[in-house]
Amino acid sequence: MGEISKIPQHVSIIMDGNGRWARLRGLERLEGHKEGVGSVRASLELAVELKIKYLSLFAFSTENWSRPKDEVEGLWNLMFKAIERETEFLIENHVRVLILGNLEQLPQDLQAAVHGLVEATSGGTGTTLIIMMNYSGKWDIMQAANRFSKENPGVEMRPEDMDNYLVTASIPDPDLLIRTSGEERISNYMLWQTAYTEFYFTKVFWPDFRKSEFRLALEE
Ligand code: IPE
Ligand code: IPE
Ligand code: MG
């Protein structure tokens, strides 16, 4: 095992390849998403161990609504169950959770569960886990610009205003962005916030991205 010379403050991950992981095994796509939840847990555990201050994960993009209804509903169901199952672990490990994105479009019961989780972990002083849900970079920039102009009529927006109106306002920009599954694109993720971010791509599918793979990315 190599050395991690410097622990980044904020690591972000585009979790990709669940469907291909499943297809390779002759399984339904949802089985890949299920297995991917284990990788979320593993990455978070390592982030906590290494005292990484912010770990953000791209869980659902505004473009992902175009997937089959069954798959989208399966994803909500997985998230709902993960929240129920993991809340205690998160509190015990002093993890603070933030869920960012256009949450109004999520099913009502999931919205309630999300708010409950954020509230229940709000006192966490360790790692902040940020789940980007129904998020896209263009949407974020648009909502920031619209909100700013509504609150400051006639005022020209400055870069620092954009920083403060994005949904990531309270969070430093990512130092490192990881994308799994061999795809090497940003897919409308944090467009503004990654202006100076380092990128790391791996061919490993998300369900296989566990602690040792995460370590490799940090070493690199
Ligand atoms: C990432 O895996 C999970 C989400 C986008 C929700 P994919 O579902 O995109 O898996 P592939 O890219 O089809 O293999
Ligand atoms: C990006 O993965 C979105 C998430 C990881 C949530 P996709 O698999 O949806 O991206 P594209 O469509 O291949 O670019
Ligand atoms: Mg994909």
Coordinates of N, CA and C and ligand atoms in Angstrom, one line a residue:
M1 N 0.8 -1.2 0.0 CA 0.0 0.0 0.0 C 0.9 1.2 0.0
G2 N 0.6 2.2 -0.9 CA 1.4 3.4 -1.0 C 1.1 4.4 0.1
E3 N 1.5 5.6 -0.1 CA 1.3 6.6 0.9 C 0.4 7.7 0.4
I4 N -0.5 8.2 1.3 CA -1.3 9.3 0.9 C -0.6 10.5 1.5
S5 N 0.0 11.3 0.6 CA 0.9 12.4 1.1 C 0.1 13.6 1.7
K6 N -1.1 13.8 1.1 CA -1.9 14.9 1.6 C -3.4 14.5 1.5
I7 N -4.1 14.7 2.6 CA -5.5 14.4 2.6 C -6.3 15.6 2.1
P8 N -7.0 15.4 1.0 CA -7.8 16.5 0.5 C -8.9 16.9 1.5
Q9 N -9.3 18.2 1.4 CA -10.4 18.7 2.3 C -11.7 18.2 1.8
H10 N -11.9 18.2 0.4 CA -13.2 17.9 -0.1 C -13.0 16.9 -1.3
V11 N -13.5 15.7 -1.2 CA -13.4 14.7 -2.3 C -14.9 14.5 -2.8
S12 N -15.0 14.5 -4.1 CA -16.3 14.3 -4.7 C -16.3 13.1 -5.7
I13 N -17.4 12.4 -5.8 CA -17.4 11.2 -6.6 C -18.6 11.1 -7.5
I14 N -18.4 10.9 -8.8 CA -19.4 10.6 -9.7 C -19.5 9.1 -9.7
M15 N -20.5 8.5 -9.1 CA -20.6 7.1 -8.9 C -21.2 6.5 -10.1
D16 N -20.4 5.8 -10.9 CA -20.9 5.4 -12.2 C -20.6 3.9 -12.5
G17 N -21.4 3.2 -13.2 CA -21.1 1.8 -13.6 C -21.9 0.7 -13.0
N18 N -23.0 1.1 -12.2 CA -23.8 0.1 -11.5 C -24.5 -0.8 -12.5
G19 N -25.0 -0.2 -13.6 CA -25.8 -1.0 -14.6 C -24.9 -2.0 -15.3
R20 N -23.7 -1.5 -15.7 CA -22.7 -2.4 -16.3 C -22.2 -3.5 -15.4
W21 N -22.0 -3.2 -14.2 CA -21.6 -4.2 -13.1 C -22.6 -5.3 -13.1
A22 N -23.9 -4.9 -13.1 CA -25.0 -5.9 -13.0 C -25.1 -6.7 -14.3
R23 N -25.0 -6.1 -15.4 CA -25.2 -6.8 -16.7 C -24.1 -7.8 -16.9
L24 N -22.9 -7.5 -16.4 CA -21.7 -8.4 -16.5 C -22.0 -9.7 -15.8
R25 N -22.9 -9.6 -14.8 CA -23.2 -10.8 -14.0 C -24.6 -11.3 -14.3
G26 N -25.2 -10.9 -15.4 CA -26.5 -11.3 -15.8 C -27.6 -10.9 -14.8
L27 N -27.4 -9.8 -14.1 CA -28.4 -9.4 -13.1 C -29.1 -8.1 -13.6
E28 N -30.2 -7.8 -12.9 CA -31.0 -6.6 -13.2 C -30.2 -5.4 -12.8
R29 N -30.4 -4.2 -13.4 CA -29.6 -3.0 -13.1 C -29.8 -2.6 -11.6
L30 N -31.0 -2.9 -11.1 CA -31.2 -2.5 -9.7 C -30.3 -3.2 -8.7
E31 N -29.9 -4.4 -9.1 CA -28.9 -5.2 -8.3 C -27.6 -4.5 -8.2
G32 N -27.2 -3.8 -9.3 CA -26.0 -3.0 -9.3 C -26.1 -1.8 -8.4
H33 N -27.3 -1.2 -8.5 CA -27.5 0.0 -7.6 C -27.4 -0.5 -6.1
K34 N -28.0 -1.6 -5.8 CA -28.0 -2.1 -4.4 C -26.6 -2.3 -4.0
E35 N -25.8 -3.0 -4.8 CA -24.4 -3.3 -4.4 C -23.6 -1.9 -4.3
G36 N -24.0 -1.0 -5.1 CA -23.4 0.4 -5.0 C -23.6 1.0 -3.7
V37 N -24.7 0.7 -3.0 CA -24.9 1.3 -1.7 C -23.8 0.9 -0.7
G38 N -23.3 -0.4 -0.9 CA -22.2 -0.9 -0.1 C -20.9 0.0 -0.3
S39 N -20.8 0.4 -1.5 CA -19.6 1.3 -1.8 C -19.7 2.7 -1.2
V40 N -20.9 3.1 -1.1 CA -21.2 4.4 -0.5 C -20.7 4.3 1.0
R41 N -21.2 3.2 1.6 CA -20.8 3.0 3.0 C -19.3 2.9 3.2
A42 N -18.6 2.1 2.3 CA -17.2 1.9 2.4 C -16.4 3.2 2.2
S43 N -16.8 4.0 1.2 CA -16.1 5.3 1.0 C -16.3 6.2 2.2
L44 N -17.5 6.2 2.7 CA -17.8 7.1 3.9 C -16.9 6.6 5.0
E45 N -16.8 5.3 5.3 CA -16.0 4.8 6.4 C -14.5 5.2 6.2
L46 N -14.0 5.2 5.0 CA -12.6 5.6 4.8 C -12.5 7.1 5.0
A47 N -13.5 7.8 4.5 CA -13.4 9.3 4.7 C -13.4 9.6 6.2
V48 N -14.2 8.9 7.0 CA -14.2 9.1 8.4 C -12.9 8.8 9.0
E49 N -12.3 7.6 8.6 CA -11.0 7.2 9.2 C -9.9 8.2 8.9
L50 N -9.9 8.7 7.7 CA -8.9 9.6 7.2 C -9.2 11.1 7.6
K51 N -10.3 11.3 8.2 CA -10.8 12.6 8.6 C -10.9 13.6 7.4
I52 N -11.4 13.0 6.3 CA -11.7 13.9 5.2 C -12.9 14.7 5.6
K53 N -12.8 16.0 5.4 CA -13.8 16.9 6.0 C -15.1 16.9 5.2
Y54 N -15.0 16.8 3.8 CA -16.2 16.7 3.0 C -16.1 15.6 2.0
L55 N -17.1 14.8 1.9 CA -17.3 13.8 0.9 C -18.6 14.0 0.2
S56 N -18.6 14.3 -1.1 CA -19.8 14.6 -1.8 C -20.0 13.5 -2.9
L57 N -21.2 13.0 -3.1 CA -21.5 11.9 -4.0 C -22.6 12.3 -4.9
F58 N -22.4 12.1 -6.2 CA -23.5 12.4 -7.2 C -24.4 11.1 -7.3
A59 N -25.6 11.2 -6.7 CA -26.5 10.1 -6.6 C -27.5 10.0 -7.7
F60 N -28.0 11.2 -8.1 CA -29.1 11.2 -9.1 C -29.0 12.6 -9.8
S61 N -28.9 12.5 -11.2 CA -28.8 13.8 -11.9 C -30.2 14.2 -12.5
T62 N -30.4 15.4 -12.8 CA -31.7 15.8 -13.4 C -32.0 15.1 -14.7
E63 N -30.9 14.6 -15.3 CA -31.1 13.9 -16.6 C -31.5 12.4 -16.3
N64 N -31.3 11.9 -15.1 CA -31.6 10.5 -14.8 C -33.1 10.2 -14.8
W65 N -33.9 11.3 -14.8 CA -35.4 11.1 -14.9 C -35.8 10.4 -16.1
S66 N -34.9 10.5 -17.2 CA -35.3 9.8 -18.4 C -35.1 8.3 -18.4
R67 N -34.6 7.8 -17.3 CA -34.5 6.3 -17.2 C -35.9 5.7 -17.0
P68 N -36.0 4.4 -17.2 CA -37.3 3.7 -17.0 C -37.8 4.0 -15.6
K69 N -39.2 4.1 -15.5 CA -39.8 4.5 -14.3 C -39.5 3.5 -13.1
D70 N -39.4 2.2 -13.5 CA -39.1 1.2 -12.5 C -37.7 1.4 -11.9
E71 N -36.7 1.8 -12.7 CA -35.4 2.0 -12.2 C -35.4 3.2 -11.3
V72 N -36.0 4.3 -11.7 CA -36.1 5.5 -10.9 C -36.7 5.2 -9.5
E73 N -37.9 4.6 -9.6 CA -38.5 4.2 -8.3 C -37.7 3.3 -7.4
G74 N -37.0 2.4 -8.1 CA -36.1 1.5 -7.4 C -35.0 2.3 -6.7
L75 N -34.5 3.3 -7.3 CA -33.4 4.1 -6.7 C -34.0 4.9 -5.5
W76 N -35.2 5.5 -5.6 CA -35.8 6.2 -4.5 C -35.9 5.2 -3.3
N77 N -36.4 4.0 -3.6 CA -36.6 3.0 -2.6 C -35.3 2.6 -1.9
L78 N -34.3 2.5 -2.7 CA -33.0 2.2 -2.1 C -32.5 3.3 -1.1
M79 N -32.7 4.5 -1.6 CA -32.3 5.7 -0.8 C -33.1 5.8 0.5
F80 N -34.4 5.5 0.4 CA -35.2 5.6 1.5 C -34.8 4.5 2.6
K81 N -34.5 3.3 2.1 CA -34.1 2.2 3.0 C -32.7 2.5 3.6
A82 N -31.8 3.1 2.8 CA -30.5 3.4 3.3 C -30.5 4.4 4.4
I83 N -31.4 5.4 4.3 CA -31.6 6.4 5.3 C -32.1 5.8 6.6
E84 N -33.1 4.9 6.5 CA -33.6 4.3 7.7 C -32.5 3.4 8.4
R85 N -31.8 2.7 7.6 CA -30.8 1.7 8.1 C -29.6 2.4 8.7
E86 N -29.1 3.5 8.1 CA -27.8 4.1 8.4 C -27.8 5.3 9.3
T87 N -29.0 5.8 9.7 CA -29.0 7.0 10.5 C -28.2 6.9 11.8
E88 N -28.4 5.7 12.4 CA -27.7 5.5 13.7 C -26.2 5.5 13.5
F89 N -25.7 4.8 12.5 CA -24.3 4.7 12.2 C -23.7 6.1 12.0
L90 N -24.5 6.9 11.2 CA -24.0 8.2 10.9 C -23.9 9.1 12.2
I91 N -24.9 9.0 13.0 CA -24.8 9.8 14.3 C -23.7 9.3 15.1
E92 N -23.5 8.0 15.3 CA -22.5 7.5 16.1 C -21.1 7.9 15.6
N93 N -20.9 8.1 14.3 CA -19.6 8.4 13.7 C -19.5 9.9 13.5
H94 N -20.4 10.7 14.1 CA -20.3 12.2 14.0 C -20.4 12.7 12.6
V95 N -21.0 12.0 11.7 CA -21.2 12.4 10.3 C -22.4 13.4 10.3
R96 N -22.1 14.5 9.6 CA -23.2 15.4 9.3 C -23.6 15.2 7.8
V97 N -24.9 15.1 7.6 CA -25.3 14.8 6.2 C -26.0 16.1 5.6
L98 N -25.7 16.4 4.4 CA -26.4 17.4 3.6 C -26.9 16.8 2.4
I99 N -28.1 17.0 2.0 CA -28.7 16.5 0.7 C -29.0 17.7 -0.1
L100 N -28.3 17.8 -1.3 CA -28.4 19.0 -2.1 C -28.9 18.7 -3.5
G101 N -29.7 19.6 -4.0 CA -30.3 19.4 -5.4 C -31.7 20.0 -5.4
N102 N -32.4 19.7 -6.4 CA -33.8 20.1 -6.6 C -34.7 19.1 -5.9
L103 N -34.8 19.3 -4.6 CA -35.5 18.2 -3.7 C -37.0 18.3 -3.9
E104 N -37.5 19.4 -4.3 CA -39.0 19.5 -4.4 C -39.6 18.5 -5.3
Q105 N -38.8 18.0 -6.3 CA -39.4 17.0 -7.2 C -39.3 15.6 -6.7
L106 N -38.7 15.4 -5.6 CA -38.6 14.0 -5.1 C -40.0 13.6 -4.5
P107 N -40.2 12.3 -4.4 CA -41.5 11.8 -3.8 C -41.6 12.3 -2.3
Q108 N -42.8 12.6 -1.9 CA -43.0 13.3 -0.6 C -42.4 12.5 0.6
D109 N -42.5 11.2 0.6 CA -42.0 10.4 1.7 C -40.5 10.5 1.8
L110 N -39.9 10.5 0.6 CA -38.4 10.6 0.6 C -37.9 12.0 1.0
Q111 N -38.7 13.0 0.6 CA -38.4 14.4 1.1 C -38.4 14.4 2.6
A112 N -39.4 13.8 3.2 CA -39.6 13.8 4.6 C -38.4 13.1 5.3
A113 N -38.0 11.9 4.7 CA -36.9 11.1 5.2 C -35.6 11.9 5.1
V114 N -35.4 12.6 4.0 CA -34.2 13.4 3.8 C -34.1 14.5 4.9
H115 N -35.2 15.2 5.1 CA -35.2 16.3 6.0 C -34.9 15.8 7.4
G116 N -35.5 14.6 7.7 CA -35.3 14.0 9.0 C -33.8 13.6 9.2
L117 N -33.2 13.1 8.2 CA -31.8 12.7 8.3 C -30.9 13.9 8.5
V118 N -31.1 14.9 7.7 CA -30.3 16.1 7.8 C -30.4 16.7 9.2
E119 N -31.7 16.8 9.7 CA -31.9 17.3 11.1 C -31.2 16.4 12.1
A120 N -31.4 15.1 12.0 CA -30.9 14.2 13.0 C -29.3 14.2 13.1
T121 N -28.7 14.5 12.0 CA -27.2 14.5 11.9 C -26.6 15.9 12.0
S122 N -27.4 16.9 12.2 CA -27.0 18.3 12.1 C -25.9 18.7 13.1
G123 N -25.8 17.9 14.2 CA -24.8 18.2 15.2 C -23.5 17.5 14.9
G124 N -23.4 16.8 13.8 CA -22.1 16.1 13.5 C -21.0 17.0 13.3
T125 N -19.8 16.7 14.0 CA -18.7 17.5 13.9 C -17.5 16.9 13.1
G126 N -17.7 15.7 12.6 CA -16.7 15.0 11.8 C -16.8 15.3 10.3
T127 N -16.9 14.2 9.6 CA -17.0 14.3 8.1 C -18.4 14.8 7.8
T128 N -18.5 15.7 6.8 CA -19.8 16.1 6.2 C -20.0 15.2 4.9
L129 N -21.1 14.5 4.9 CA -21.4 13.7 3.7 C -22.5 14.4 3.0
I130 N -22.2 14.7 1.7 CA -23.1 15.5 0.9 C -23.6 14.6 -0.2
I131 N -24.9 14.4 -0.3 CA -25.5 13.6 -1.3 C -26.2 14.6 -2.3
M132 N -25.7 14.5 -3.6 CA -26.3 15.4 -4.6 C -27.4 14.6 -5.3
M133 N -28.6 15.0 -5.0 CA -29.8 14.3 -5.4 C -30.7 15.2 -6.3
N134 N -31.1 14.7 -7.5 CA -31.8 15.5 -8.5 C -31.0 16.8 -8.7
Y135 N -29.7 16.6 -8.9 CA -28.8 17.8 -9.1 C -28.3 17.9 -10.5
S136 N -28.0 19.1 -11.0 CA -27.2 19.2 -12.1 C -26.5 20.6 -12.0
G137 N -25.3 20.7 -12.6 CA -24.6 21.9 -12.5 C -25.3 23.1 -13.2
K138 N -25.9 22.9 -14.4 CA -26.6 24.0 -15.0 C -27.8 24.4 -14.2
W139 N -28.5 23.5 -13.6 CA -29.7 23.8 -12.8 C -29.2 24.7 -11.6
D140 N -28.1 24.3 -11.0 CA -27.5 25.0 -9.8 C -27.2 26.4 -10.2
I141 N -26.5 26.6 -11.3 CA -26.1 28.0 -11.7 C -27.4 28.8 -12.0
M142 N -28.3 28.2 -12.6 CA -29.6 28.9 -13.0 C -30.3 29.3 -11.7
Q143 N -30.5 28.4 -10.8 CA -31.2 28.7 -9.6 C -30.5 29.8 -8.8
A144 N -29.2 29.8 -8.8 CA -28.4 30.8 -8.1 C -28.6 32.1 -8.7
A145 N -28.5 32.2 -10.0 CA -28.7 33.5 -10.7 C -30.1 34.0 -10.5
N146 N -31.1 33.2 -10.6 CA -32.5 33.6 -10.4 C -32.7 34.1 -9.0
R147 N -32.2 33.4 -8.0 CA -32.5 33.8 -6.7 C -31.7 35.1 -6.3
F148 N -30.5 35.2 -6.9 CA -29.7 36.4 -6.6 C -30.5 37.7 -7.2
S149 N -30.9 37.5 -8.5 CA -31.5 38.7 -9.1 C -32.9 39.1 -8.4
K150 N -33.6 38.1 -7.9 CA -34.8 38.3 -7.2 C -34.6 39.1 -5.9
E151 N -33.5 38.7 -5.2 CA -33.2 39.3 -3.9 C -32.4 40.6 -4.1
N152 N -31.8 40.8 -5.2 CA -30.9 42.0 -5.5 C -31.3 42.6 -6.8
P153 N -32.5 43.2 -6.9 CA -32.9 43.6 -8.3 C -32.0 44.7 -8.8
G154 N -31.6 44.6 -10.0 CA -30.8 45.6 -10.7 C -29.3 45.5 -10.4
V155 N -28.9 44.6 -9.5 CA -27.5 44.5 -9.1 C -26.8 43.4 -10.0
E156 N -25.6 43.7 -10.4 CA -24.8 42.8 -11.3 C -24.1 41.7 -10.4
M157 N -24.2 40.5 -10.8 CA -23.7 39.4 -10.0 C -22.2 39.3 -10.1
R158 N -21.5 39.1 -9.0 CA -20.0 38.9 -9.0 C -19.7 37.5 -8.7
P159 N -18.5 37.0 -9.1 CA -18.2 35.6 -8.8 C -18.5 35.1 -7.4
E160 N -18.1 35.9 -6.4 CA -18.3 35.5 -5.0 C -19.8 35.4 -4.7
D161 N -20.7 36.2 -5.4 CA -22.1 36.1 -5.3 C -22.6 34.7 -5.7
M162 N -22.0 34.3 -6.9 CA -22.4 32.9 -7.4 C -22.0 31.9 -6.4
D163 N -20.8 32.0 -5.8 CA -20.3 31.0 -4.8 C -21.4 30.9 -3.7
N164 N -21.9 32.1 -3.3 CA -22.8 32.1 -2.1 C -24.2 31.7 -2.4
Y165 N -24.6 31.7 -3.7 CA -26.0 31.3 -4.0 C -26.1 29.9 -4.6
L166 N -25.0 29.2 -4.9 CA -25.1 27.8 -5.3 C -25.5 27.0 -4.1
V167 N -26.1 25.8 -4.4 CA -26.5 25.0 -3.2 C -25.4 24.6 -2.4
T168 N -24.1 24.6 -2.9 CA -22.9 24.2 -2.2 C -22.3 25.4 -1.4
A169 N -23.1 26.5 -1.2 CA -22.6 27.7 -0.6 C -21.6 27.6 0.6
S170 N -22.0 26.7 1.5 CA -21.2 26.6 2.7 C -20.0 25.7 2.6
I171 N -19.8 25.1 1.4 CA -18.8 24.0 1.3 C -17.7 24.5 0.4
P172 N -16.4 24.2 0.8 CA -15.3 24.5 -0.1 C -15.4 23.7 -1.4
D173 N -14.9 24.2 -2.5 CA -14.9 23.5 -3.8 C -14.1 22.2 -3.7
P174 N -14.5 21.2 -4.4 CA -13.8 19.9 -4.4 C -12.3 20.1 -4.8
D175 N -11.5 19.4 -4.0 CA -10.0 19.3 -4.4 C -9.8 18.2 -5.4
L176 N -10.6 17.1 -5.2 CA -10.5 15.9 -6.1 C -11.8 15.4 -6.5
L177 N -12.0 15.2 -7.8 CA -13.2 14.6 -8.3 C -12.9 13.2 -8.9
I178 N -13.5 12.2 -8.4 CA -13.3 10.8 -8.9 C -14.5 10.4 -9.7
R179 N -14.3 9.8 -10.9 CA -15.4 9.2 -11.6 C -15.0 7.7 -11.9
T180 N -15.9 6.8 -11.6 CA -15.7 5.4 -11.8 C -16.3 5.0 -13.1
S181 N -16.0 3.8 -13.5 CA -16.6 3.0 -14.7 C -15.9 3.3 -16.0
G182 N -14.9 4.2 -16.1 CA -14.2 4.4 -17.3 C -14.7 5.6 -18.1
E183 N -15.8 6.1 -17.8 CA -16.3 7.3 -18.5 C -15.5 8.5 -18.0
E184 N -15.1 9.3 -18.9 CA -14.3 10.5 -18.6 C -15.0 11.8 -19.0
R185 N -16.1 12.1 -18.3 CA -16.8 13.3 -18.6 C -17.5 13.8 -17.3
I186 N -17.9 15.1 -17.4 CA -18.5 15.7 -16.1 C -20.0 15.5 -16.0
S187 N -20.7 15.1 -17.1 CA -22.1 14.8 -17.1 C -22.9 15.9 -16.3
N188 N -22.7 17.2 -16.5 CA -23.5 18.2 -15.9 C -23.4 18.1 -14.4
Y189 N -22.3 17.8 -13.8 CA -22.1 17.8 -12.4 C -21.7 19.2 -11.9
M190 N -21.0 19.4 -10.9 CA -20.7 20.7 -10.3 C -19.8 21.5 -11.3
L191 N -20.4 22.2 -12.2 CA -19.7 22.9 -13.3 C -18.9 24.1 -12.8
W192 N -19.5 24.9 -12.0 CA -18.8 26.1 -11.4 C -17.8 25.7 -10.4
Q193 N -18.1 24.7 -9.5 CA -17.3 24.4 -8.4 C -16.0 23.6 -8.7
T194 N -15.9 23.1 -9.9 CA -14.8 22.2 -10.3 C -13.8 23.0 -11.1
A195 N -13.8 24.3 -11.1 CA -12.9 25.1 -11.9 C -11.5 24.8 -11.7
Y196 N -11.1 24.4 -10.5 CA -9.7 24.1 -10.2 C -9.5 22.7 -9.7
T197 N -10.5 21.9 -9.8 CA -10.5 20.5 -9.2 C -9.6 19.6 -10.0
E198 N -8.9 18.7 -9.3 CA -8.1 17.6 -10.0 C -9.1 16.5 -10.3
F199 N -8.9 15.8 -11.4 CA -9.8 14.7 -11.8 C -9.1 13.4 -11.7
Y200 N -9.8 12.4 -11.3 CA -9.2 11.0 -11.2 C -10.2 10.1 -11.8
F201 N -9.8 9.3 -12.9 CA -10.7 8.4 -13.5 C -10.2 7.0 -13.3
T202 N -11.2 6.1 -13.0 CA -10.8 4.7 -12.9 C -11.8 3.8 -13.7
K203 N -11.4 2.7 -14.2 CA -12.3 1.8 -15.0 C -13.1 1.0 -14.1
V204 N -12.8 0.9 -12.8 CA -13.6 0.1 -11.8 C -15.0 0.6 -11.8
F205 N -16.0 -0.3 -11.8 CA -17.4 0.0 -11.7 C -17.7 0.4 -10.2
W206 N -18.7 1.3 -10.0 CA -18.9 1.8 -8.7 C -19.1 0.7 -7.6
P207 N -19.9 -0.4 -7.9 CA -20.1 -1.4 -6.9 C -18.8 -2.1 -6.4
D208 N -17.7 -2.0 -7.3 CA -16.4 -2.6 -6.9 C -15.5 -1.5 -6.3
F209 N -15.9 -0.3 -6.2 CA -15.1 0.8 -5.7 C -15.2 0.8 -4.1
R210 N -14.3 0.0 -3.5 CA -14.3 0.0 -2.1 C -13.1 0.7 -1.5
K211 N -12.7 0.4 -0.2 CA -11.7 1.2 0.4 C -10.4 1.2 -0.3
S212 N -9.9 0.0 -0.8 CA -8.6 0.0 -1.4 C -8.6 0.8 -2.7
E213 N -9.7 0.8 -3.5 CA -9.8 1.6 -4.7 C -9.8 3.1 -4.3
F214 N -10.5 3.4 -3.3 CA -10.5 4.8 -2.8 C -9.1 5.3 -2.4
R215 N -8.4 4.4 -1.7 CA -7.0 4.7 -1.3 C -6.2 5.0 -2.5
L216 N -6.3 4.1 -3.5 CA -5.5 4.3 -4.7 C -5.7 5.7 -5.3
A217 N -7.0 6.1 -5.4 CA -7.3 7.5 -5.9 C -6.6 8.6 -5.1
L218 N -6.7 8.4 -3.8 CA -6.1 9.4 -2.9 C -4.6 9.5 -3.0
E219 N -4.0 8.3 -3.2 CA -2.5 8.2 -3.3 C -2.1 8.9 -4.6
E220 N -2.8 8.6 -5.6 CA -2.5 9.3 -6.9 C -2.6 10.8 -6.9
Ligands
IPE1 C1 -24.5 5.0 -11.7 O1 -24.6 3.9 -12.5 C2 -25.8 5.2 -10.8 C3 -26.7 6.3 -11.2 C4 -26.5 7.2 -12.2 C5 -27.9 6.5 -10.4 P1 -25.3 3.7 -13.8 O2 -26.8 3.3 -13.5 O3 -25.2 5.0 -14.6 O4 -24.6 2.5 -14.5 P2 -24.2 2.4 -16.0 O5 -23.4 3.6 -16.4 O6 -25.4 2.2 -16.8 O7 -23.3 1.2 -16.0
IPE2 C1 -23.8 10.5 -13.9 O1 -23.9 9.2 -14.4 C2 -24.9 10.8 -12.9 C3 -24.7 10.1 -11.6 C4 -23.7 9.4 -11.2 C5 -25.8 10.3 -10.7 P1 -24.7 8.8 -15.7 O2 -24.5 7.4 -16.0 O3 -26.2 9.2 -15.5 O4 -24.1 9.8 -16.8 P2 -24.1 9.7 -18.4 O5 -25.5 9.8 -18.8 O6 -23.4 8.4 -18.7 O7 -23.2 10.9 -18.8
MG3 MG -23.8 5.6 -16.0

